[in-house]
Short mmCIF file of C-alpha atoms and ligand atoms in Angstrom, two decimals:
data_model
loop_
_atom_site.label_atom_id
_atom_site.label_comp_id
_atom_site.label_asym_id
_atom_site.label_seq_id
_atom_site.Cartn_x
_atom_site.Cartn_y
_atom_site.Cartn_z
CA UNK A 1 -12.71 93.95 -2.33
CA UNK A 2 -14.87 90.58 -2.99
CA UNK A 3 -17.15 88.88 -0.50
CA UNK A 4 -15.68 86.25 1.30
CA UNK A 5 -17.53 83.49 2.07
CA UNK A 6 -16.25 79.65 3.91
CA UNK A 7 -18.56 76.50 3.04
CA UNK A 8 -17.76 73.93 5.70
CA UNK A 9 -18.46 70.30 3.55
CA UNK A 10 -17.59 69.81 0.07
CA UNK A 11 -20.55 67.33 -0.17
CA UNK A 12 -23.43 68.02 -2.86
CA UNK A 13 -24.99 70.60 -0.27
CA UNK A 14 -21.53 72.48 0.14
CA UNK A 15 -20.48 72.44 -3.56
CA UNK A 16 -24.32 73.19 -4.65
CA UNK A 17 -24.23 76.24 -2.21
CA UNK A 18 -20.62 77.60 -3.76
CA UNK A 19 -22.75 77.52 -7.14
CA UNK A 20 -25.32 79.34 -5.81
CA UNK A 21 -23.21 81.99 -4.47
CA UNK A 22 -21.55 82.58 -7.84
CA UNK A 23 -24.91 82.63 -9.77
CA UNK A 24 -26.56 84.65 -7.35
CA UNK A 25 -24.15 87.19 -6.08
CA UNK A 26 -24.03 90.39 -8.01
CA UNK A 27 -20.84 91.77 -6.86
CA UNK A 28 -17.25 89.49 -6.98
CA UNK A 29 -17.29 86.49 -4.36
CA UNK A 30 -14.73 84.36 -3.32
CA UNK A 31 -15.82 81.05 -1.55
CA UNK A 32 -13.41 78.60 -0.04
CA UNK A 33 -14.75 75.06 0.33
CA UNK A 34 -13.44 73.31 3.63
CA UNK A 35 -13.32 69.63 3.51
CA UNK A 36 -12.09 67.08 6.51
CA UNK A 37 -11.36 64.54 3.48
CA UNK A 38 -8.51 65.03 1.10
CA UNK A 39 -11.18 64.35 -1.55
CA UNK A 40 -14.52 66.32 -2.29
CA UNK A 41 -18.00 65.57 -3.34
CA UNK A 42 -19.05 64.08 0.09
CA UNK A 43 -22.23 61.64 -0.33
CA UNK A 44 -21.72 61.38 -4.02
CA UNK A 45 -18.40 59.64 -3.64
CA UNK A 46 -19.21 57.93 0.16
CA UNK A 47 -22.72 57.33 0.11
CA UNK A 48 -24.22 56.66 -3.51
CA UNK A 49 -23.67 53.02 -4.22
CA UNK A 50 -20.99 52.09 -6.56
CA UNK A 51 -23.04 50.81 -9.42
CA UNK A 52 -25.36 53.61 -9.41
CA UNK A 53 -22.97 55.22 -12.25
CA UNK A 54 -25.40 57.59 -13.34
CA UNK A 55 -26.15 59.33 -9.96
CA UNK A 56 -22.09 58.95 -9.29
CA UNK A 57 -21.76 61.23 -12.49
CA UNK A 58 -23.46 64.15 -10.51
CA UNK A 59 -19.31 64.53 -9.28
CA UNK A 60 -18.56 65.86 -13.01
CA UNK A 61 -21.08 68.64 -12.51
CA UNK A 62 -19.98 69.41 -8.80
CA UNK A 63 -16.06 69.27 -10.57
CA UNK A 64 -17.30 72.22 -12.72
CA UNK A 65 -18.40 74.07 -9.80
CA UNK A 66 -14.82 73.66 -7.98
CA UNK A 67 -13.07 74.48 -11.00
CA UNK A 68 -15.08 78.09 -11.44
CA UNK A 69 -12.89 81.24 -10.92
CA UNK A 70 -13.17 82.15 -7.32
CA UNK A 71 -14.23 78.89 -5.88
CA UNK A 72 -11.37 77.23 -3.47
CA UNK A 73 -11.14 73.55 -2.30
CA UNK A 74 -9.23 73.12 0.99
CA UNK A 75 -9.30 69.59 1.55
CA UNK A 76 -8.15 67.60 4.74
CA UNK A 77 -9.34 70.43 7.23
CA UNK A 78 -11.15 69.36 9.92
CA UNK A 79 -13.87 72.25 11.49
CA UNK A 80 -13.38 71.98 15.08
CA UNK A 81 -9.90 70.68 15.28
CA UNK A 82 -7.92 73.01 12.86
CA UNK A 83 -10.22 75.55 12.55
CA UNK A 84 -13.34 76.54 14.49
CA UNK A 85 -16.00 79.23 14.26
CA UNK A 86 -13.87 82.06 15.47
CA UNK A 87 -11.57 81.21 13.06
CA UNK A 88 -13.95 81.10 10.03
CA UNK A 89 -15.72 84.42 11.17
CA UNK A 90 -12.30 85.87 11.29
CA UNK A 91 -11.31 85.07 8.11
CA UNK A 92 -14.62 85.36 6.09
CA UNK A 93 -18.00 87.46 5.92
CA UNK A 94 -20.07 84.48 6.00
CA UNK A 95 -20.13 80.66 6.99
CA UNK A 96 -22.22 78.02 5.57
CA UNK A 97 -22.46 74.91 7.28
CA UNK A 98 -22.73 71.85 5.29
CA UNK A 99 -21.86 68.52 7.03
CA UNK A 100 -24.84 66.97 6.19
CA UNK A 101 -25.98 63.68 8.25
CA UNK A 102 -22.60 61.64 8.93
CA UNK A 103 -23.87 59.10 11.39
CA UNK A 104 -26.69 56.44 11.94
CA UNK A 105 -29.96 56.34 13.66
CA UNK A 106 -30.19 53.58 16.30
CA UNK A 107 -33.12 50.98 16.86
CA UNK A 108 -32.58 50.82 20.66
CA UNK A 109 -33.08 47.16 20.99
CA UNK A 110 -31.41 44.52 23.22
CA UNK A 111 -28.37 43.16 21.11
CA UNK A 112 -28.01 46.19 19.02
CA UNK A 113 -24.16 46.37 20.03
CA UNK A 114 -23.30 42.88 19.47
CA UNK A 115 -20.34 42.41 16.75
CA UNK A 116 -22.16 41.68 13.74
CA UNK A 117 -24.88 44.30 14.31
CA UNK A 118 -23.63 47.25 12.14
CA UNK A 119 -24.90 50.60 10.88
CA UNK A 120 -25.88 50.61 7.24
CA UNK A 121 -23.74 53.94 7.26
CA UNK A 122 -20.53 52.11 8.06
CA UNK A 123 -21.23 49.14 5.38
CA UNK A 124 -21.90 51.68 2.85
CA UNK A 125 -18.52 53.66 3.65
CA UNK A 126 -16.87 50.33 3.62
CA UNK A 127 -17.81 49.65 0.12
CA UNK A 128 -17.49 52.82 -1.03
CA UNK A 129 -13.82 52.90 -0.01
CA UNK A 130 -14.47 55.79 2.63
CA UNK A 131 -11.08 56.20 4.59
CA UNK A 132 -12.76 55.72 8.20
CA UNK A 133 -13.59 52.47 7.32
CA UNK A 134 -10.75 49.88 6.66
CA UNK A 135 -11.33 47.49 3.95
CA UNK A 136 -10.94 44.91 6.66
CA UNK A 137 -13.72 45.97 8.61
CA UNK A 138 -16.33 43.19 7.25
CA UNK A 139 -16.31 39.42 6.57
CA UNK A 140 -19.11 38.06 4.97
CA UNK A 141 -18.95 34.65 6.50
CA UNK A 142 -22.92 34.62 7.57
CA UNK A 143 -25.17 32.41 5.13
CA UNK A 144 -28.27 34.61 6.24
CA UNK A 145 -28.15 38.28 6.54
CA UNK A 146 -30.80 40.82 8.14
CA UNK A 147 -31.20 44.56 6.39
CA UNK A 148 -33.80 46.65 8.89
CA UNK A 149 -35.23 49.47 7.22
CA UNK A 150 -37.03 49.52 3.69
CA UNK A 151 -35.55 53.01 2.19
CA UNK A 152 -33.30 53.74 -0.52
CA UNK A 153 -30.00 52.95 1.64
CA UNK A 154 -31.59 49.31 2.81
CA UNK A 155 -32.05 48.93 -1.21
CA UNK A 156 -28.44 50.12 -1.69
CA UNK A 157 -27.23 47.65 0.45
CA UNK A 158 -29.33 44.62 -0.40
CA UNK A 159 -28.24 45.16 -4.08
CA UNK A 160 -24.53 45.29 -3.32
CA UNK A 161 -24.85 42.19 -0.81
CA UNK A 162 -27.27 40.25 -3.94
CA UNK A 163 -24.99 40.98 -6.59
CA UNK A 164 -21.79 38.79 -7.59
CA UNK A 165 -18.53 40.42 -7.25
CA UNK A 166 -18.07 40.08 -11.11
CA UNK A 167 -21.05 42.23 -11.42
CA UNK A 168 -19.48 44.96 -9.58
CA UNK A 169 -16.01 44.34 -10.83
CA UNK A 170 -16.21 47.62 -12.94
CA UNK A 171 -17.30 50.14 -10.26
CA UNK A 172 -14.88 51.61 -8.10
CA UNK A 173 -15.13 49.38 -5.16
CA UNK A 174 -11.63 49.21 -3.29
CA UNK A 175 -10.00 45.97 -4.79
CA UNK A 176 -9.87 44.40 -1.05
CA UNK A 177 -13.44 45.00 -0.42
CA UNK A 178 -13.89 43.16 -3.94
CA UNK A 179 -12.18 40.11 -2.81
CA UNK A 180 -14.55 40.41 0.58
CA UNK A 181 -17.42 40.56 -1.51
CA UNK A 182 -16.13 37.64 -3.97
CA UNK A 183 -15.24 35.32 -0.97
CA UNK A 184 -19.29 36.59 0.57
CA UNK A 185 -20.93 33.23 1.94
CA UNK A 186 -24.14 35.09 1.92
CA UNK A 187 -27.06 33.25 0.80
CA UNK A 188 -30.26 34.84 2.17
CA UNK A 189 -30.81 38.55 2.70
CA UNK A 190 -33.99 39.61 4.92
CA UNK A 191 -34.81 43.11 4.13
CA UNK A 192 -37.36 44.01 7.04
CA UNK A 193 -40.12 46.82 6.69
CA UNK A 194 -41.95 47.10 10.12
CA UNK A 195 -44.74 48.54 8.16
CA UNK A 196 -46.35 47.68 5.08
CA UNK A 197 -45.91 47.89 1.38
CA UNK A 198 -47.54 51.19 1.00
CA UNK A 199 -45.62 52.77 3.71
CA UNK A 200 -42.17 51.87 2.51
CA UNK A 201 -39.47 54.61 1.80
CA UNK A 202 -37.65 53.48 -1.27
CA UNK A 203 -38.61 54.97 -4.56
CA UNK A 204 -39.82 52.99 -7.60
CA UNK A 205 -37.01 52.99 -10.03
CA UNK A 206 -34.30 51.57 -6.81
CA UNK A 207 -37.17 48.85 -6.04
CA UNK A 208 -37.39 47.76 -10.06
CA UNK A 209 -33.66 47.34 -10.08
CA UNK A 210 -33.93 44.74 -7.01
CA UNK A 211 -36.24 42.68 -9.74
CA UNK A 212 -33.61 42.62 -12.13
CA UNK A 213 -31.29 41.18 -10.06
CA UNK A 214 -29.57 38.10 -12.13
CA UNK A 215 -27.74 36.72 -8.80
CA UNK A 216 -31.21 36.46 -6.48
CA UNK A 217 -34.64 35.33 -6.33
CA UNK A 218 -36.65 38.32 -4.68
CA UNK A 219 -39.59 36.91 -2.54
CA UNK A 220 -42.60 38.62 -1.27
CA UNK A 221 -44.64 36.81 1.09
CA UNK A 222 -48.42 36.79 -0.32
CA UNK A 223 -49.79 37.57 3.04
CA UNK A 224 -47.80 40.50 3.69
CA UNK A 225 -48.07 41.92 0.02
CA UNK A 226 -51.76 43.07 0.15
CA UNK A 227 -52.33 46.95 1.31
CA UNK A 228 -55.16 48.48 3.24
CA UNK A 229 -57.86 50.25 1.16
CA UNK A 230 -58.05 50.65 -2.51
CA UNK A 231 -54.45 50.27 -4.45
CA UNK A 232 -55.61 53.04 -6.78
CA UNK A 233 -56.32 55.50 -4.43
CA UNK A 234 -52.39 55.51 -3.17
CA UNK A 235 -50.17 58.10 -4.53
CA UNK A 236 -48.76 57.22 -7.94
CA UNK A 237 -45.24 56.43 -6.42
CA UNK A 238 -46.74 54.49 -3.53
CA UNK A 239 -48.88 52.42 -6.01
CA UNK A 240 -46.12 51.70 -7.85
CA UNK A 241 -43.97 50.23 -5.42
CA UNK A 242 -47.15 48.35 -3.90
CA UNK A 243 -47.68 46.68 -7.76
CA UNK A 244 -44.19 45.63 -8.07
CA UNK A 245 -44.18 44.19 -4.84
CA UNK A 246 -47.49 42.45 -5.35
CA UNK A 247 -46.19 40.92 -8.70
CA UNK A 248 -42.98 39.72 -6.80
CA UNK A 249 -45.32 37.76 -4.41
CA UNK A 250 -46.63 35.84 -7.51
CA UNK A 251 -43.38 34.94 -8.47
CA UNK A 252 -41.87 31.02 -8.13
CA UNK A 253 -38.20 31.35 -7.27
CA UNK A 254 -35.80 29.96 -9.64
CA UNK A 255 -33.12 28.40 -7.78
CA UNK A 256 -30.63 31.69 -8.26
CA UNK A 257 -27.66 31.41 -5.77
CA UNK A 258 -29.02 34.28 -3.56
CA UNK A 259 -32.66 34.86 -2.18
CA UNK A 260 -33.85 38.09 -1.00
CA UNK A 261 -36.62 38.14 1.34
CA UNK A 262 -38.32 41.73 1.27
CA UNK A 263 -40.64 41.48 4.66
CA UNK A 264 -43.50 43.66 5.91
CA UNK A 265 -45.11 44.43 9.11
CA UNK A 266 -42.29 43.21 11.23
CA UNK A 267 -40.14 45.13 13.80
CA UNK A 268 -37.00 43.93 15.28
CA UNK A 269 -37.23 43.52 18.77
CA UNK A 270 -33.94 42.05 19.87
CA UNK A 271 -30.75 40.78 18.39
CA UNK A 272 -29.53 37.44 19.92
CA UNK A 273 -26.10 36.03 20.28
CA UNK A 274 -23.47 34.83 22.38
CA UNK A 275 -20.43 37.29 21.80
CA UNK A 276 -21.54 38.02 18.43
CA UNK A 277 -25.00 38.10 16.31
CA UNK A 278 -26.60 34.48 15.91
CA UNK A 279 -30.23 35.55 15.22
CA UNK A 280 -32.74 38.39 14.96
CA UNK A 281 -36.01 38.37 16.93
CA UNK A 282 -38.80 39.77 15.19
CA UNK A 283 -42.29 40.88 16.07
CA UNK A 284 -45.46 40.91 13.81
CA UNK A 285 -47.01 44.43 13.91
CA UNK A 286 -50.22 46.44 12.98
CA UNK A 287 -50.97 50.28 12.95
CA UNK A 288 -52.77 51.74 16.06
CA UNK A 289 -53.90 55.30 15.26
CA UNK A 290 -50.99 55.38 13.16
CA UNK A 291 -48.60 54.06 15.95
CA UNK A 292 -46.77 50.72 14.79
CA UNK A 293 -47.34 48.37 17.50
CA UNK A 294 -46.65 44.52 18.14
CA UNK A 295 -49.24 41.76 18.22
CA UNK A 296 -47.34 39.30 20.27
CA UNK A 297 -46.43 37.08 17.48
CA UNK A 298 -42.75 36.45 17.19
CA UNK A 299 -40.27 34.99 14.71
CA UNK A 300 -36.69 34.34 15.03
CA UNK A 301 -34.54 34.53 11.78
CA UNK A 302 -31.14 32.64 12.09
CA UNK A 303 -28.87 35.57 10.59
CA UNK A 304 -25.35 36.43 11.71
CA UNK A 305 -25.01 40.09 10.77
CA UNK A 306 -27.72 42.66 11.42
CA UNK A 307 -27.53 45.77 9.30
CA UNK A 308 -29.52 48.89 10.51
CA UNK A 309 -30.85 51.15 7.76
CA UNK A 310 -32.99 53.20 9.81
CA UNK A 311 -31.86 56.42 8.67
CA UNK A 312 -28.46 58.72 9.16
CA UNK A 313 -28.79 62.15 11.29
CA UNK A 314 -26.11 64.97 11.64
CA UNK A 315 -24.05 65.40 14.40
CA UNK A 316 -23.56 68.88 16.37
CA UNK A 317 -20.53 70.41 15.11
CA UNK A 318 -18.42 72.31 18.01
CA UNK A 319 -19.23 75.65 18.71
CA UNK A 320 -22.45 75.78 16.24
CA UNK A 321 -26.46 75.44 17.64
CA UNK A 322 -28.12 72.27 17.31
CA UNK A 323 -31.30 71.00 17.81
CA UNK A 324 -31.18 67.52 20.05
CA UNK A 325 -35.02 67.43 19.07
CA UNK A 326 -34.60 67.62 15.20
CA UNK A 327 -30.80 66.58 15.06
CA UNK A 328 -30.52 69.76 12.52
CA UNK A 329 -29.23 73.16 13.07
CA UNK A 330 -32.31 75.51 13.76
CA UNK A 331 -32.57 78.11 11.18
CA UNK A 332 -34.98 80.37 9.35
CA UNK A 333 -34.32 79.80 5.65
CA UNK A 334 -30.95 79.06 6.31
CA UNK A 335 -29.84 81.56 8.69
CA UNK A 336 -28.68 80.48 11.95
CA UNK A 337 -26.88 83.52 13.57
CA UNK A 338 -25.08 86.67 12.30
CA UNK A 339 -22.84 85.72 9.11
CA UNK A 340 -23.40 81.90 9.87
CA UNK A 341 -25.58 79.58 7.76
CA UNK A 342 -26.73 76.10 7.06
CA UNK A 343 -27.71 74.10 4.31
CA UNK A 344 -28.58 70.36 3.09
CA UNK A 345 -28.99 67.55 5.67
CA UNK A 346 -27.80 69.45 8.30
CA UNK A 347 -30.58 72.21 7.89
CA UNK A 348 -33.68 69.89 6.97
CA UNK A 349 -32.70 66.38 7.92
CA UNK A 350 -31.71 63.31 5.68
CA UNK A 351 -34.69 63.38 3.09
CA UNK A 352 -34.90 63.95 -0.51
CA UNK A 353 -32.52 63.06 -3.36
CA UNK A 354 -29.09 64.66 -4.14
CA UNK A 355 -30.91 67.48 -6.49
CA UNK A 356 -32.93 68.58 -3.30
CA UNK A 357 -29.95 69.95 -2.19
CA UNK A 358 -29.64 72.38 -5.18
CA UNK A 359 -32.80 74.12 -4.39
CA UNK A 360 -32.06 74.05 -0.53
CA UNK A 361 -28.61 75.61 -1.36
CA UNK A 362 -30.18 78.34 -3.47
CA UNK A 363 -32.59 79.26 -0.48
CA UNK A 364 -29.65 79.67 2.15
CA UNK A 365 -27.71 81.72 -0.34
CA UNK A 366 -30.76 83.86 -1.10
CA UNK A 367 -30.91 84.60 2.48
CA UNK A 368 -27.55 85.05 2.90
CA UNK A 369 -26.88 87.59 0.29
CA UNK A 370 -30.05 89.44 1.21
CA UNK A 371 -28.69 89.50 4.98
CA UNK A 372 -25.05 90.92 3.65
CA UNK A 373 -26.60 93.17 1.15
CA UNK A 374 -25.24 96.85 1.65
CA UNK A 375 -22.56 95.51 4.24
CA UNK A 376 -18.93 96.48 3.38
CA UNK A 377 -17.04 93.12 3.07
CA UNK A 378 -14.34 93.85 5.75
CA UNK A 379 -10.56 92.98 5.36
CA UNK A 380 -10.15 89.82 7.25
CA UNK A 381 -7.58 87.27 7.91
CA UNK A 382 -6.46 84.69 5.31
CA UNK A 383 -7.45 81.17 6.52
CA UNK A 384 -4.47 79.46 4.80
CA UNK A 385 -2.13 81.46 6.43
CA UNK A 386 -3.73 80.98 9.66
CA UNK A 387 -3.49 77.16 9.24
CA UNK A 388 0.20 77.54 7.91
CA UNK A 389 1.20 79.00 11.24
CA UNK A 390 -0.46 75.98 13.04
CA UNK A 391 1.33 73.78 10.87
CA UNK A 392 -1.65 72.96 8.59
CA UNK A 393 -1.47 73.12 5.27
CA UNK A 394 -4.82 72.13 3.28
CA UNK A 395 -4.99 69.51 0.34
CA UNK A 396 -5.29 71.68 -2.82
CA UNK A 397 -7.83 70.78 -5.69
CA UNK A 398 -4.40 70.16 -7.83
CA UNK A 399 -3.36 67.43 -5.22
CA UNK A 400 -7.15 65.91 -5.16
CA UNK A 401 -6.86 65.64 -9.02
CA UNK A 402 -3.50 63.43 -8.74
CA UNK A 403 -5.21 61.20 -6.12
CA UNK A 404 -8.35 60.98 -8.64
CA UNK A 405 -5.60 60.29 -11.50
CA UNK A 406 -4.03 57.27 -9.24
CA UNK A 407 -7.44 55.77 -8.96
CA UNK A 408 -7.96 55.59 -12.83
CA UNK A 409 -4.32 54.18 -13.15
CA UNK A 410 -5.25 51.65 -10.70
CA UNK A 411 -8.36 50.73 -12.61
CA UNK A 412 -6.26 50.42 -15.80
CA UNK A 413 -3.67 48.49 -14.13
CA UNK A 414 -6.22 45.92 -12.62
CA UNK A 415 -8.77 46.04 -15.78
CA UNK A 416 -11.51 47.38 -14.07
CA UNK A 417 -13.73 50.35 -15.08
CA UNK A 418 -12.92 53.92 -14.77
CA UNK A 419 -11.61 54.19 -11.40
CA UNK A 420 -10.70 52.05 -8.30
CA UNK A 421 -10.81 53.91 -4.95
CA UNK A 422 -7.20 53.54 -3.03
CA UNK A 423 -7.46 51.93 -0.20
CA UNK A 424 -7.34 54.46 3.01
CA UNK A 425 -5.76 57.68 3.80
CA UNK A 426 -2.18 56.91 3.98
CA UNK A 427 -2.63 55.65 -0.01
CA UNK A 428 -4.83 58.59 -0.84
CA UNK A 429 -2.00 60.87 0.86
CA UNK A 430 0.91 59.04 -0.69
CA UNK A 431 -0.69 59.62 -4.31
CA UNK A 432 -0.72 63.07 -4.04
CA UNK A 433 1.71 64.97 -5.92
CA UNK A 434 1.88 68.92 -6.44
CA UNK A 435 2.15 71.93 -4.00
CA UNK A 436 0.14 72.39 -1.03
CA UNK A 437 -0.47 76.01 -1.61
CA UNK A 438 -4.18 75.98 -0.95
CA UNK A 439 -4.78 77.27 -4.39
CA UNK A 440 -7.95 76.10 -6.89
CA UNK A 441 -7.53 74.18 -9.95
CA UNK A 442 -4.81 76.22 -11.33
CA UNK A 443 -3.03 75.89 -7.81
P1 LIG B 501 -35.60 56.56 5.00
O1 LIG B 501 -35.76 56.99 3.80
O2 LIG B 501 -35.95 57.32 5.90
O3 LIG B 501 -35.57 55.09 5.55
C1 LIG B 501 -35.67 54.66 6.71
C2 LIG B 501 -36.31 53.30 6.72
O4 LIG B 501 -36.03 52.74 8.19
C3 LIG B 501 -37.63 53.28 7.02
O5 LIG B 501 -38.59 52.07 6.24
C4 LIG B 501 -38.20 53.25 8.49
O6 LIG B 501 -39.31 52.95 8.67
C5 LIG B 501 -37.30 52.36 9.05
N1 LIG B 501 -37.04 52.59 10.15
C6 LIG B 501 -36.93 53.55 11.21
N2 LIG B 501 -36.76 53.47 12.26
C7 LIG B 501 -37.09 52.05 12.57
C8 LIG B 501 -36.83 50.94 13.67
N3 LIG B 501 -36.73 51.65 14.91
N4 LIG B 501 -36.75 49.87 13.37
C9 LIG B 501 -37.22 49.35 12.05
N5 LIG B 501 -37.54 50.17 10.99
C10 LIG B 501 -37.15 51.38 10.96
O7 LIG B 501 -33.51 56.34 5.27
P2 LIG B 501 -32.51 56.22 4.47
O8 LIG B 501 -33.01 54.90 3.50
O9 LIG B 501 -31.25 56.04 4.92
O10 LIG B 501 -32.58 57.33 3.04
C11 LIG B 501 -32.07 58.64 3.40
C12 LIG B 501 -32.42 59.45 2.15
O11 LIG B 501 -31.35 59.41 1.11
C13 LIG B 501 -33.61 59.39 1.81
O12 LIG B 501 -34.27 60.63 1.40
C14 LIG B 501 -33.72 58.42 0.36
O13 LIG B 501 -34.27 58.52 -0.37
C15 LIG B 501 -31.85 58.79 -0.22
N6 LIG B 501 -31.35 58.00 -0.86
C16 LIG B 501 -31.57 57.95 -2.02
C17 LIG B 501 -31.17 56.88 -3.11
C18 LIG B 501 -31.17 57.11 -4.81
O14 LIG B 501 -31.85 58.08 -4.88
N7 LIG B 501 -31.08 56.17 -5.12
C19 LIG B 501 -30.21 56.11 -2.53
C20 LIG B 501 -29.89 56.09 -1.31
C21 LIG B 501 -30.47 56.99 0.09
P3 LIG B 501 -40.61 53.83 8.66
O15 LIG B 501 -41.40 54.48 7.49
O16 LIG B 501 -41.51 53.29 9.50
O17 LIG B 501 -40.52 54.90 9.98
#
């Protein structure tokens, strides 16, 4: 009898876990990858910026894993609603939770809930065509916008705001989102770092892309660019960032339609507005014993939108242990409890690049296989039959392929790139053809 493993979540962590199981197991293994959406690939599909086509091409690698013999995609199944811990443990020898980090962190400042103050996660999901965020969610009607945080997500958001719709038309952004980007009134984008250039979290490659924008002048204030200490003593990646930022500080704007101000040593203290965001109050900062403290010097930006890009965090899964302190599932090398495991951002927090999840998943699978070594796989219930008894029918891999084909067809009909995301869940489900028998690529 093969070892049967359920993976909850079909993002990079989930699919790399499936791959590691097929590679590391010395006996036959069957893997079901369970996903809430009808579409696989998680953050690769709904988090990676649409113009980052080489990162998006990781989906091609993940696809080959889902098509491996013994691996099955079960879409449209929500953990905790359609099937819980007890159900999965009844149907599988082991369960691996790989649901990532789906929500944003908050800044905890007054005005954060005003209309116009939004989470980057929402905005990213919007331009990536995530079915949870309708295409009419955002109107870019403010001439000035602030993006809080200087990580790679902030850089993605800034780049999408700065580019022309023409530059994005060959990407997969939904047609209505593209129309809204074309109507954007945004002229000035302020990206705000609460510490200095040497502390920024973005990576050099991503930062350099901002300098290549043809539709926006990138500006850094000369008084905010210097770093404390000798730049040559900084780690290589950090030194690269600092050199780029210092070069920008010497640039003279050439009058491009948009302007990106990259700011440092400023922290948001209040979002102001009567019924909606009208301004952002910032305070100049310095470090005291490694802590960011305010200096009592304030500045107000007349922005109509504040996008907080201050990090993602995981959400607890029903019935699964969760630490509010680390916002992760407590684990030892991936082991949570008997027959329950975790991998990816839910295991270690939202850090690292997509590839980091590959070694992370491999560690979890090593733990899982060592734990189950010598244990005879038990005869267990079948999840698809159990779900059918509840009137729930998974989206099959073949049905997902028909959604993908509809996206390609839409792109062709619009004369846009390789694919265009369909607008919303109903359109995806409407595009599905083929049986709902829960089988893998052949199903
Ligand atoms: P991140 O790298 O952790 O950056 C978060 C930023 O928010 C930091 O600049 C942080 O400043 C700032 N911040 C946090 N709390 C704040 C507050 N209360 N007020 C003001 N600023 C605050 O998070 P991320 O950008 O969401 O990225 C998550 C992960 O995805 C990272 O590993 C990233 O590299 C990865 N990613 C990669 C790519 C890519 O490779 N192209 C694209 C997107 C995301 P402090 O440092 O001062 O805390």
